[in-house]
Short mmCIF file of C-alpha atoms in Angstrom, two decimals:
data_model
loop_
_atom_site.label_atom_id
_atom_site.label_comp_id
_atom_site.label_asym_id
_atom_site.label_seq_id
_atom_site.Cartn_x
_atom_site.Cartn_y
_atom_site.Cartn_z
CA TRP A 9 13.86 -9.25 -52.95
CA ALA A 10 15.30 -12.07 -55.05
CA MET A 11 16.34 -15.51 -53.86
CA LEU A 12 18.02 -18.43 -55.55
CA GLY A 13 15.76 -21.29 -56.57
CA THR A 14 12.03 -21.81 -56.24
CA SER A 15 11.63 -21.72 -52.45
CA GLY A 16 13.05 -20.00 -49.40
CA ILE A 17 12.41 -17.87 -46.34
CA VAL A 18 12.68 -14.13 -45.73
CA THR A 19 12.27 -12.52 -42.30
CA ILE A 20 11.50 -8.80 -42.11
CA ARG A 21 11.64 -6.55 -39.07
CA LEU A 22 8.73 -4.12 -39.04
CA LYS A 23 9.16 -0.44 -38.25
CA ARG A 24 7.18 -1.01 -35.05
CA PRO A 25 5.28 -3.95 -33.50
CA VAL A 26 1.73 -4.37 -34.88
CA VAL A 27 -1.24 -6.67 -34.39
CA PHE A 28 -1.33 -8.41 -37.78
CA GLY A 29 -4.36 -7.82 -40.00
CA SER A 30 -3.23 -8.50 -43.57
CA ILE A 31 -0.28 -8.50 -45.93
CA ALA A 32 -0.01 -7.14 -49.47
CA ILE A 33 2.43 -8.90 -51.80
CA GLU A 34 3.40 -7.35 -55.09
CA HIS A 35 5.26 -8.59 -58.17
CA ALA A 36 6.15 -6.55 -61.24
CA SER A 37 3.19 -5.85 -63.49
CA ASN A 38 2.90 -7.60 -66.84
CA HIS A 39 3.06 -4.08 -68.31
CA VAL A 40 6.64 -3.79 -67.01
CA VAL A 41 8.06 -7.31 -67.50
CA TYR A 42 7.22 -9.90 -70.13
CA ASP A 43 8.10 -12.95 -68.00
CA ARG A 44 6.46 -13.11 -64.56
CA SER A 45 7.38 -16.75 -63.87
CA SER A 46 9.75 -15.66 -61.07
CA ALA A 47 6.75 -14.51 -58.98
CA LEU A 48 6.12 -16.53 -55.82
CA LYS A 49 3.18 -18.92 -56.04
CA ARG A 50 2.41 -20.84 -52.82
CA PHE A 51 3.52 -19.30 -49.53
CA LYS A 52 2.96 -19.16 -45.76
CA VAL A 53 3.21 -16.11 -43.51
CA PHE A 54 4.31 -16.27 -39.88
CA GLY A 55 4.65 -13.67 -37.17
CA LEU A 56 7.53 -13.59 -34.71
CA GLU A 57 7.93 -11.59 -31.56
CA GLU A 58 11.68 -12.23 -31.63
CA PRO A 59 13.54 -14.06 -34.42
CA SER A 60 15.98 -15.62 -31.94
CA THR A 61 13.22 -17.65 -30.24
CA GLN A 62 12.16 -19.37 -33.50
CA GLN A 63 8.61 -19.48 -32.10
CA ARG A 64 6.51 -18.75 -35.16
CA ILE A 65 2.83 -17.82 -35.14
CA ALA A 66 1.01 -19.09 -38.25
CA LEU A 67 -0.96 -16.20 -39.78
CA LEU A 68 -1.97 -17.38 -43.23
CA GLU A 69 -1.30 -19.58 -46.21
CA GLY A 70 -1.84 -18.21 -49.70
CA GLU A 71 -1.28 -18.42 -53.42
CA TYR A 72 -0.24 -15.49 -55.59
CA ASP A 73 -2.38 -15.36 -58.77
CA ILE A 74 0.00 -14.53 -61.62
CA ASP A 75 -2.97 -13.56 -63.82
CA GLY A 76 -4.40 -11.21 -61.17
CA GLU A 77 -3.42 -7.70 -60.12
CA SER A 78 0.27 -7.16 -59.42
CA ARG A 79 -0.57 -6.17 -55.80
CA GLN A 80 -2.61 -8.80 -53.92
CA VAL A 81 -3.82 -8.60 -50.31
CA TYR A 82 -4.16 -11.60 -47.98
CA SER A 83 -5.87 -11.46 -44.58
CA ALA A 84 -5.20 -13.69 -41.59
CA GLN A 85 -7.26 -16.80 -42.29
CA GLU A 86 -9.80 -18.44 -40.05
CA GLY A 87 -8.46 -21.67 -38.65
CA PHE A 88 -4.94 -20.31 -38.29
CA GLU A 89 -3.76 -19.25 -34.87
CA SER A 90 -5.27 -15.91 -33.97
CA PHE A 91 -2.79 -13.70 -32.25
CA ASN A 92 -3.72 -10.48 -30.50
CA ARG A 93 -0.28 -9.45 -29.28
CA PRO A 94 1.88 -7.16 -31.40
CA ILE A 95 4.54 -8.82 -33.52
CA GLU A 96 7.74 -7.15 -34.64
CA TYR A 97 8.84 -9.58 -37.37
CA ILE A 98 7.08 -11.14 -40.35
CA GLN A 99 8.43 -14.29 -41.96
CA ILE A 100 7.40 -15.35 -45.46
CA LYS A 101 8.09 -18.94 -46.40
CA VAL A 102 7.95 -19.31 -50.19
CA LEU A 103 6.95 -22.86 -51.10
CA SER A 104 7.00 -22.48 -54.89
CA ASN A 105 7.04 -19.98 -57.74
CA HIS A 106 5.38 -19.82 -61.16
CA GLY A 107 7.98 -21.87 -63.01
CA ARG A 108 11.28 -19.98 -62.96
CA GLU A 109 13.89 -22.52 -61.78
CA ASP A 110 16.85 -20.22 -61.07
CA PHE A 111 15.26 -17.53 -58.87
CA THR A 112 12.10 -16.22 -57.20
CA CYS A 113 11.25 -12.51 -56.70
CA ILE A 114 9.01 -10.47 -54.43
CA TYR A 115 8.90 -6.79 -55.40
CA ARG A 116 7.02 -5.28 -52.47
CA ILE A 117 5.56 -6.38 -49.15
CA GLN A 118 3.22 -4.27 -47.02
CA VAL A 119 1.99 -5.39 -43.60
CA HIS A 120 -1.31 -3.92 -42.42
CA GLU A 121 -2.33 -3.66 -38.80
CA ARG A 122 -5.63 -5.10 -37.59
CA GLU A 123 -8.22 -2.36 -37.10
#
């Protein structure tokens, strides 16, 4: 997924409703691309039962480490609203990227259910 600029929001409908446990975010490996500055940096993740209600449930806030593995996993953080009901939509709010001014990319997102 690519978006114009350094920030934005993407909302994804899951295959089925899940109780959120964690999310994996992946950018292209440095073995595949030489410039990874389009990778998201700071972000927030929200859950939504229905996108039309605009009632978002804060799940976590994170930072993608451009020097780390291409696939990074983030769990719901303590202090954020715990939510035990299944959610059908995930919303990622990208706050910044790693320096690319014209666009920001996310290559893969995987949502994992709480065990």
